[in-house]
Structures are given as C-alpha cells and as structure tokens.
Amino acid sequence: MKRIAVLGPEGTYSDIACKEYLKSIDEKYEIVYYPSILKVAKAIDDNTIAILPFENTLDGFVVESMDYIILNDYYVTSQLKLNIDFAFVTNAKSIENVKGCYVQFKAYGQCLDFISKYNFEIITTQSNIESLYKLKESDDTFGAIIPMHALDEGFNTVLTHIADSKHNETRFFIVQNKKEEAYNQNDLESSICIETHVDRPGILFDILKKFHELDLNLNSIMSRPMKTEMGKYRFYIEISLNNDNLYKLDDLVNKFSSHSEFVIKVLGIYNRCR
C-alpha cells in the first residue's frame, strides 16, 4: 500500500488535513506519522507522498516546507486549507501561576498578542499535539497552546480562541517526488521557482516583466537564500491559471529558458483553494 507522510502525532492539523484529503480521492494510503516537518519531507519517495503545511494567514509561509520542495525538485499535486483555532490550557488554578508554556513554532507566530500579555518561558515544540503531550508530563506551573479540537480533557484553566485573528487558516500541499498533473477543475494555481546566475540591478524587474508580458497574475512572491553563499537568492512565485490559459505556463518556461541568466522550475499545477 502507498504511504502518506504526516506531521504527527495523531490529531495535529496536518493529520486532519490528511484525512480530509483522503476523503476526496479514490485511493488508499497508509498514514505514517513523523515528529517534524523535516522528517515528513525526507520521507517522500517513489511509494510515499507527503502533506506539508505551507502557509498560514497570520504567520506566513512555512519556509521549511518551501525549501525542501524546491531543493528536492518535489512536485505539488493538490492543496487544501483548514480553519485554525487555538486554546491555552493549564492545570494551574490561575494563569498567573504559569511559568512555562509549550507552543508549536508556527503556532507561536499566530498567538503573539496572547503570549505577549504574560511572562511565560516559551518551550518550542514541533507540533501542537506534542505541546499537549509535554504538558501532560509537566507540573501545574506549565501551560500549553493547543488546537481547539484537542480540548477533550479537563484542565483547571482554559482560555479559548486565543489566535491573533478569528480569520486564521493554514493551507497544506500534497507533495510527491515526480511530476503529475492530477488537477480536475478549471481554477488552478502553479508554484514556480526561478534562480538567477547573475546579480545585477533590475534582475527582479526582468523576472516580473515576463509574467506581465503573458498577462499572468502573481498571487505571491518570496525570496529564499540559495544557501551556497551570502547574498544569493532564488524566487518562489505562485500564479493563477485556468484551462484556457494553461498553455501560457509553457510559454513562460520558454521565455526564461531562452536566457542563460535564469533557471526556472515548475513545482506543481494544482487546484485553487476556496
């Protein structure tokens, strides 16, 4: 049976996203949990796909996921998004008695307003459910920020809906190690990586100009370090597509490929999230 690698343990938002994805396809996968995004990404092989958290409304891109997709030439075949909501829990009688707080590294950036009100010592975890498990192993001077759906046990103090905004979502990419065009709708998006062999004034302008010439709408752009030397960057770009202008993606590749200054990689064509 094919496998799908997921950030665990069971009950994480990645796990929920995985199960929602599996409901939408007519294929069976064994879910395998890993303790970090890095290990999820490394698990991808010919028989294993992965679900990777990729972008959050409040805390931006998950750069660990982005870099691994780019560096390993992985391919994005689908995406979905979930509403994200957090609670703070502790067995202390009062939050004022809490000295340490377990929080997942991306959840931290989504709950800054709440965290800034208190003088917690922050203990960073790899997943929100790990935060819950760590709390269970600790005394009542500790608290944790956990998903609202994990509030299935009694705690002495519970504060709900603590994210910085009620409109908090995370989108997840389904990623594999080979190209596959599995989309089945008209509204599409594509992830693209562009690397430059030169560093000169106007290089970013020349990149963006090629998208403009083809009337392609950019949804996002982000520079990421090449990790080879200081000052060298690549650009991650997402664009809107549909079945009528899909041919423009090939035109875009040809435009960049005809110039020795650029290397372009198409990292996926996939459904647009609603």
mmCIF file of C-alpha atoms in Angstrom:
data_model
loop_
_atom_site.group_PDB
_atom_site.id
_atom_site.type_symbol
_atom_site.label_atom_id
_atom_site.label_comp_id
_atom_site.label_asym_id
_atom_site.label_seq_id
_atom_site.Cartn_x
_atom_site.Cartn_y
_atom_site.Cartn_z
ATOM 1 C CA MET A 1 0.000 0.000 0.000
ATOM 2 C CA LYS A 2 1.190 3.529 -0.746
ATOM 3 C CA ARG A 3 2.032 5.745 2.205
ATOM 4 C CA ILE A 4 1.357 9.358 3.094
ATOM 5 C CA ALA A 5 3.784 11.075 5.469
ATOM 6 C CA VAL A 6 2.190 13.401 8.018
ATOM 7 C CA LEU A 7 3.405 15.608 10.859
ATOM 8 C CA GLY A 8 2.327 13.731 13.982
ATOM 9 C CA PRO A 9 1.299 12.541 16.380
ATOM 10 C CA GLU A 10 -2.305 11.812 15.501
ATOM 11 C CA GLY A 11 -4.592 14.811 15.997
ATOM 12 C CA THR A 12 -2.390 17.554 14.518
ATOM 13 C CA TYR A 13 -3.836 19.934 11.958
ATOM 14 C CA SER A 14 -1.675 18.136 9.404
ATOM 15 C CA ASP A 15 -3.391 14.898 10.382
ATOM 16 C CA ILE A 16 -6.830 16.474 9.971
ATOM 17 C CA ALA A 17 -5.818 17.903 6.586
ATOM 18 C CA CYS A 18 -4.526 14.493 5.534
ATOM 19 C CA LYS A 19 -7.795 12.773 6.393
ATOM 20 C CA GLU A 20 -9.792 15.448 4.559
ATOM 21 C CA TYR A 21 -7.604 14.919 1.510
ATOM 22 C CA LEU A 22 -8.003 11.143 1.622
ATOM 23 C CA LYS A 23 -11.802 11.565 1.662
ATOM 24 C CA SER A 24 -11.547 13.412 -1.656
ATOM 25 C CA ILE A 25 -9.635 10.766 -3.602
ATOM 26 C CA ASP A 26 -10.392 7.226 -4.675
ATOM 27 C CA GLU A 27 -7.161 5.715 -3.425
ATOM 28 C CA LYS A 28 -5.967 4.057 -0.227
ATOM 29 C CA TYR A 29 -2.914 5.242 1.706
ATOM 30 C CA GLU A 30 -1.283 4.161 4.920
ATOM 31 C CA ILE A 31 -0.793 7.216 7.159
ATOM 32 C CA VAL A 32 2.711 7.362 8.664
ATOM 33 C CA TYR A 33 3.401 9.989 11.328
ATOM 34 C CA TYR A 34 6.718 11.791 11.728
ATOM 35 C CA PRO A 35 7.835 14.109 14.555
ATOM 36 C CA SER A 36 8.944 17.100 12.431
ATOM 37 C CA ILE A 37 8.271 18.784 9.093
ATOM 38 C CA LEU A 38 11.853 17.978 8.089
ATOM 39 C CA LYS A 39 11.310 14.247 8.609
ATOM 40 C CA VAL A 40 7.976 14.372 6.794
ATOM 41 C CA ALA A 41 9.684 15.924 3.776
ATOM 42 C CA LYS A 42 12.579 13.461 3.896
ATOM 43 C CA ALA A 43 10.135 10.536 3.875
ATOM 44 C CA ILE A 44 8.968 11.275 0.328
ATOM 45 C CA ASP A 45 9.971 8.535 -2.107
ATOM 46 C CA ASP A 46 8.517 6.543 -5.007
ATOM 47 C CA ASN A 47 5.956 4.951 -2.700
ATOM 48 C CA THR A 48 5.383 7.831 -0.248
ATOM 49 C CA ILE A 49 3.711 11.189 -0.736
ATOM 50 C CA ALA A 50 3.501 13.825 1.980
ATOM 51 C CA ILE A 51 1.207 16.511 3.279
ATOM 52 C CA LEU A 52 3.148 19.620 4.248
ATOM 53 C CA PRO A 53 1.839 22.740 5.993
ATOM 54 C CA PHE A 54 2.785 25.548 3.645
ATOM 55 C CA GLU A 55 1.257 28.904 4.534
ATOM 56 C CA ASN A 56 -0.658 30.432 7.412
ATOM 57 C CA THR A 57 -2.802 33.552 7.344
ATOM 58 C CA LEU A 58 -1.076 35.080 10.374
ATOM 59 C CA ASP A 59 2.442 33.664 10.277
ATOM 60 C CA GLY A 60 3.145 33.438 6.563
ATOM 61 C CA PHE A 61 4.972 30.721 4.667
ATOM 62 C CA VAL A 62 6.388 27.612 6.302
ATOM 63 C CA VAL A 63 9.875 28.056 4.875
ATOM 64 C CA GLU A 64 10.993 24.571 5.912
ATOM 65 C CA SER A 65 8.366 23.099 3.582
ATOM 66 C CA MET A 66 9.104 25.583 0.814
ATOM 67 C CA ASP A 67 12.850 24.956 0.840
ATOM 68 C CA TYR A 68 12.500 21.184 0.830
ATOM 69 C CA ILE A 69 10.114 21.239 -2.118
ATOM 70 C CA ILE A 70 12.488 23.476 -4.075
ATOM 71 C CA LEU A 71 15.767 21.779 -3.191
ATOM 72 C CA ASN A 72 14.499 18.266 -3.893
ATOM 73 C CA ASP A 73 12.519 19.096 -7.045
ATOM 74 C CA TYR A 74 9.367 17.780 -5.432
ATOM 75 C CA TYR A 75 6.038 18.304 -7.179
ATOM 76 C CA VAL A 76 2.830 19.731 -5.706
ATOM 77 C CA THR A 77 -0.282 17.919 -6.931
ATOM 78 C CA SER A 78 -3.008 19.370 -4.708
ATOM 79 C CA GLN A 79 -3.715 21.765 -1.861
ATOM 80 C CA LEU A 80 -6.343 22.301 0.801
ATOM 81 C CA LYS A 81 -6.830 24.673 3.693
ATOM 82 C CA LEU A 82 -8.182 24.412 7.224
ATOM 83 C CA ASN A 83 -9.523 26.882 9.733
ATOM 84 C CA ILE A 84 -7.085 27.120 12.638
ATOM 85 C CA ASP A 85 -8.068 27.926 16.222
ATOM 86 C CA PHE A 86 -6.124 27.663 19.476
ATOM 87 C CA ALA A 87 -6.702 27.415 23.202
ATOM 88 C CA PHE A 88 -4.415 27.879 26.182
ATOM 89 C CA VAL A 89 -4.681 25.161 28.838
ATOM 90 C CA THR A 90 -3.032 24.515 32.182
ATOM 91 C CA ASN A 91 -3.680 22.648 35.407
ATOM 92 C CA ALA A 92 -2.747 25.743 37.387
ATOM 93 C CA LYS A 93 -5.617 27.369 39.262
ATOM 94 C CA SER A 94 -4.722 30.694 37.667
ATOM 95 C CA ILE A 95 -2.801 31.642 34.546
ATOM 96 C CA GLU A 96 -0.746 33.975 36.734
ATOM 97 C CA ASN A 97 0.855 30.870 38.275
ATOM 98 C CA VAL A 98 2.084 29.567 34.932
ATOM 99 C CA LYS A 99 5.831 29.941 34.344
ATOM 100 C CA GLY A 100 6.395 27.887 31.192
ATOM 101 C CA CYS A 101 4.332 27.457 28.037
ATOM 102 C CA TYR A 102 4.677 24.775 25.355
ATOM 103 C CA VAL A 103 3.885 26.080 21.879
ATOM 104 C CA GLN A 104 4.497 24.790 18.376
ATOM 105 C CA PHE A 105 6.922 27.010 16.444
ATOM 106 C CA LYS A 106 4.326 28.164 13.890
ATOM 107 C CA ALA A 107 1.527 28.472 16.453
ATOM 108 C CA TYR A 108 3.769 30.902 18.345
ATOM 109 C CA GLY A 109 3.576 33.376 15.475
ATOM 110 C CA GLN A 110 -0.218 33.018 15.368
ATOM 111 C CA CYS A 111 -0.783 33.767 19.064
ATOM 112 C CA LEU A 112 1.652 36.623 19.672
ATOM 113 C CA ASP A 113 -0.923 39.004 21.152
ATOM 114 C CA PHE A 114 -1.883 36.432 23.780
ATOM 115 C CA ILE A 115 1.684 35.368 24.549
ATOM 116 C CA SER A 116 2.874 38.972 24.925
ATOM 117 C CA LYS A 117 0.465 39.515 27.841
ATOM 118 C CA TYR A 118 2.325 37.048 30.035
ATOM 119 C CA ASN A 119 5.897 36.396 31.099
ATOM 120 C CA PHE A 120 5.932 32.767 30.039
ATOM 121 C CA GLU A 121 9.127 30.902 29.372
ATOM 122 C CA ILE A 122 8.393 29.596 25.867
ATOM 123 C CA ILE A 123 9.285 25.983 25.140
ATOM 124 C CA THR A 124 9.032 25.381 21.397
ATOM 125 C CA THR A 125 7.683 22.106 20.033
ATOM 126 C CA GLN A 126 7.415 20.553 16.570
ATOM 127 C CA SER A 127 3.651 20.007 16.653
ATOM 128 C CA ASN A 128 0.628 21.254 18.575
ATOM 129 C CA ILE A 129 -0.182 17.786 19.871
ATOM 130 C CA GLU A 130 3.400 17.437 21.095
ATOM 131 C CA SER A 131 2.692 20.581 23.149
ATOM 132 C CA LEU A 132 -0.294 18.816 24.701
ATOM 133 C CA TYR A 133 1.731 15.681 25.454
ATOM 134 C CA LYS A 134 4.535 17.733 27.001
ATOM 135 C CA LEU A 135 2.009 19.478 29.244
ATOM 136 C CA LYS A 136 0.660 16.159 30.482
ATOM 137 C CA GLU A 137 4.185 15.234 31.582
ATOM 138 C CA SER A 138 4.703 18.536 33.443
ATOM 139 C CA ASP A 139 3.538 20.020 36.731
ATOM 140 C CA ASP A 140 0.926 22.738 37.117
ATOM 141 C CA THR A 141 3.389 25.586 36.597
ATOM 142 C CA PHE A 142 3.258 24.793 32.872
ATOM 143 C CA GLY A 143 0.670 25.532 30.226
ATOM 144 C CA ALA A 144 0.324 24.806 26.526
ATOM 145 C CA ILE A 145 -1.185 26.286 23.405
ATOM 146 C CA ILE A 146 -3.132 23.534 21.687
ATOM 147 C CA PRO A 147 -5.745 23.192 18.920
ATOM 148 C CA MET A 148 -9.341 23.790 19.957
ATOM 149 C CA HIS A 149 -10.247 20.312 18.702
ATOM 150 C CA ALA A 150 -7.847 18.818 21.297
ATOM 151 C CA LEU A 151 -9.922 20.108 24.220
ATOM 152 C CA ASP A 152 -11.205 16.653 25.118
ATOM 153 C CA GLU A 153 -9.767 16.503 28.629
ATOM 154 C CA GLY A 154 -10.370 18.590 31.725
ATOM 155 C CA PHE A 155 -7.931 21.344 32.686
ATOM 156 C CA ASN A 156 -8.187 23.719 35.626
ATOM 157 C CA THR A 157 -7.749 26.777 33.430
ATOM 158 C CA VAL A 158 -8.837 27.020 29.800
ATOM 159 C CA LEU A 159 -8.768 30.117 27.585
ATOM 160 C CA THR A 160 -10.269 29.606 24.133
ATOM 161 C CA HIS A 161 -9.884 31.305 20.734
ATOM 162 C CA ILE A 162 -6.530 32.921 21.526
ATOM 163 C CA ALA A 163 -5.161 33.336 17.989
ATOM 164 C CA ASP A 164 -4.446 36.899 16.878
ATOM 165 C CA SER A 165 -7.346 36.789 14.413
ATOM 166 C CA LYS A 166 -10.540 34.787 14.026
ATOM 167 C CA HIS A 167 -9.759 34.525 10.319
ATOM 168 C CA ASN A 168 -6.860 32.131 10.710
ATOM 169 C CA GLU A 169 -6.241 29.476 8.076
ATOM 170 C CA THR A 170 -3.413 27.184 7.050
ATOM 171 C CA ARG A 171 -3.058 25.683 3.630
ATOM 172 C CA PHE A 172 -1.371 22.360 3.049
ATOM 173 C CA PHE A 173 0.369 20.985 -0.034
ATOM 174 C CA ILE A 174 0.197 17.390 -1.212
ATOM 175 C CA VAL A 175 3.721 16.678 -2.429
ATOM 176 C CA GLN A 176 5.416 13.815 -4.256
ATOM 177 C CA ASN A 177 8.722 13.151 -5.981
ATOM 178 C CA LYS A 178 7.507 13.006 -9.578
ATOM 179 C CA LYS A 179 5.553 15.261 -11.881
ATOM 180 C CA GLU A 180 1.855 14.501 -12.122
ATOM 181 C CA GLU A 181 -0.970 16.653 -13.394
ATOM 182 C CA ALA A 182 -3.819 15.460 -11.190
ATOM 183 C CA TYR A 183 -5.970 18.600 -11.040
ATOM 184 C CA ASN A 184 -9.630 18.270 -12.030
ATOM 185 C CA GLN A 185 -11.011 21.807 -12.015
ATOM 186 C CA ASN A 186 -10.741 24.962 -14.076
ATOM 187 C CA ASP A 187 -9.409 27.338 -11.396
ATOM 188 C CA LEU A 188 -5.774 26.445 -10.886
ATOM 189 C CA GLU A 189 -2.572 27.710 -9.355
ATOM 190 C CA SER A 190 1.052 26.911 -10.046
ATOM 191 C CA SER A 191 4.199 27.086 -7.931
ATOM 192 C CA ILE A 192 7.354 28.193 -9.718
ATOM 193 C CA CYS A 193 10.972 28.630 -8.651
ATOM 194 C CA ILE A 194 13.302 30.973 -10.509
ATOM 195 C CA GLU A 195 17.039 31.098 -9.887
ATOM 196 C CA THR A 196 19.405 33.671 -11.315
ATOM 197 C CA HIS A 197 23.014 33.179 -12.366
ATOM 198 C CA VAL A 198 23.780 36.891 -12.068
ATOM 199 C CA ASP A 199 23.203 39.628 -9.520
ATOM 200 C CA ARG A 200 22.565 42.933 -11.231
ATOM 201 C CA PRO A 201 20.249 45.953 -10.942
ATOM 202 C CA GLY A 202 16.861 45.241 -12.488
ATOM 203 C CA ILE A 203 17.013 41.441 -12.300
ATOM 204 C CA LEU A 204 13.754 41.206 -10.345
ATOM 205 C CA PHE A 205 12.109 43.687 -12.731
ATOM 206 C CA ASP A 206 13.109 41.496 -15.689
ATOM 207 C CA ILE A 207 11.595 38.454 -13.961
ATOM 208 C CA LEU A 208 8.299 40.176 -13.241
ATOM 209 C CA LYS A 209 8.169 41.687 -16.723
ATOM 210 C CA LYS A 210 7.948 38.223 -18.288
ATOM 211 C CA PHE A 211 4.851 37.424 -16.220
ATOM 212 C CA HIS A 212 3.331 40.761 -17.227
ATOM 213 C CA GLU A 213 4.009 40.131 -20.920
ATOM 214 C CA LEU A 214 1.990 36.912 -20.710
ATOM 215 C CA ASP A 215 -0.770 38.517 -18.599
ATOM 216 C CA LEU A 216 -0.182 36.035 -15.760
ATOM 217 C CA ASN A 217 -1.396 37.063 -12.330
ATOM 218 C CA LEU A 218 1.071 36.639 -9.454
ATOM 219 C CA ASN A 219 -0.515 35.551 -6.172
ATOM 220 C CA SER A 220 2.701 35.692 -4.165
ATOM 221 C CA ILE A 221 6.453 36.021 -4.454
ATOM 222 C CA MET A 222 9.129 35.317 -1.880
ATOM 223 C CA SER A 223 12.920 35.310 -1.996
ATOM 224 C CA ARG A 224 14.760 32.450 -0.333
ATOM 225 C CA PRO A 225 18.525 32.178 0.239
ATOM 226 C CA MET A 226 20.366 29.792 -2.075
ATOM 227 C CA LYS A 227 22.361 28.567 0.946
ATOM 228 C CA THR A 228 25.539 28.490 -1.126
ATOM 229 C CA GLU A 229 26.886 31.961 -0.347
ATOM 230 C CA MET A 230 25.706 35.178 1.259
ATOM 231 C CA GLY A 231 23.593 37.379 -0.994
ATOM 232 C CA LYS A 232 22.469 34.647 -3.406
ATOM 233 C CA TYR A 233 18.692 34.191 -3.624
ATOM 234 C CA ARG A 234 16.048 32.292 -5.560
ATOM 235 C CA PHE A 235 12.444 33.389 -6.029
ATOM 236 C CA TYR A 236 9.385 31.326 -5.156
ATOM 237 C CA ILE A 237 6.330 32.502 -7.105
ATOM 238 C CA GLU A 238 2.693 31.420 -7.272
ATOM 239 C CA ILE A 239 0.434 32.320 -10.188
ATOM 240 C CA SER A 240 -3.240 31.940 -11.108
ATOM 241 C CA LEU A 241 -4.156 29.740 -14.076
ATOM 242 C CA ASN A 242 -7.159 28.170 -15.743
ATOM 243 C CA ASN A 243 -7.688 25.664 -18.507
ATOM 244 C CA ASP A 244 -7.895 28.449 -21.098
ATOM 245 C CA ASN A 245 -4.505 29.987 -20.321
ATOM 246 C CA LEU A 246 -2.641 26.905 -19.127
ATOM 247 C CA TYR A 247 -0.559 26.988 -22.316
ATOM 248 C CA LYS A 248 0.963 30.259 -21.065
ATOM 249 C CA LEU A 249 2.896 28.316 -18.443
ATOM 250 C CA ASP A 250 4.841 26.593 -21.241
ATOM 251 C CA ASP A 251 5.372 29.995 -22.842
ATOM 252 C CA LEU A 252 6.719 31.301 -19.545
ATOM 253 C CA VAL A 253 9.146 28.393 -19.222
ATOM 254 C CA ASN A 254 10.374 29.033 -22.760
ATOM 255 C CA LYS A 255 10.876 32.756 -22.059
ATOM 256 C CA PHE A 256 13.103 32.041 -19.073
ATOM 257 C CA SER A 257 14.863 29.048 -20.603
ATOM 258 C CA SER A 258 15.954 31.128 -23.589
ATOM 259 C CA HIS A 259 18.039 33.352 -21.286
ATOM 260 C CA SER A 260 21.203 31.952 -19.729
ATOM 261 C CA GLU A 261 20.709 34.216 -16.688
ATOM 262 C CA PHE A 262 17.747 32.195 -15.406
ATOM 263 C CA VAL A 263 16.785 28.698 -14.339
ATOM 264 C CA ILE A 264 13.057 28.041 -13.973
ATOM 265 C CA LYS A 265 11.374 25.083 -12.286
ATOM 266 C CA VAL A 266 7.640 24.395 -12.301
ATOM 267 C CA LEU A 267 6.974 22.891 -8.869
ATOM 268 C CA GLY A 268 3.352 21.980 -9.484
ATOM 269 C CA ILE A 269 -0.027 22.745 -11.002
ATOM 270 C CA TYR A 270 -2.882 22.210 -8.592
ATOM 271 C CA ASN A 271 -6.386 23.212 -7.567
ATOM 272 C CA ARG A 272 -7.038 26.682 -6.202
ATOM 273 C CA CYS A 273 -8.256 26.794 -2.591
ATOM 274 C CA ARG A 274 -11.626 28.420 -1.974
#
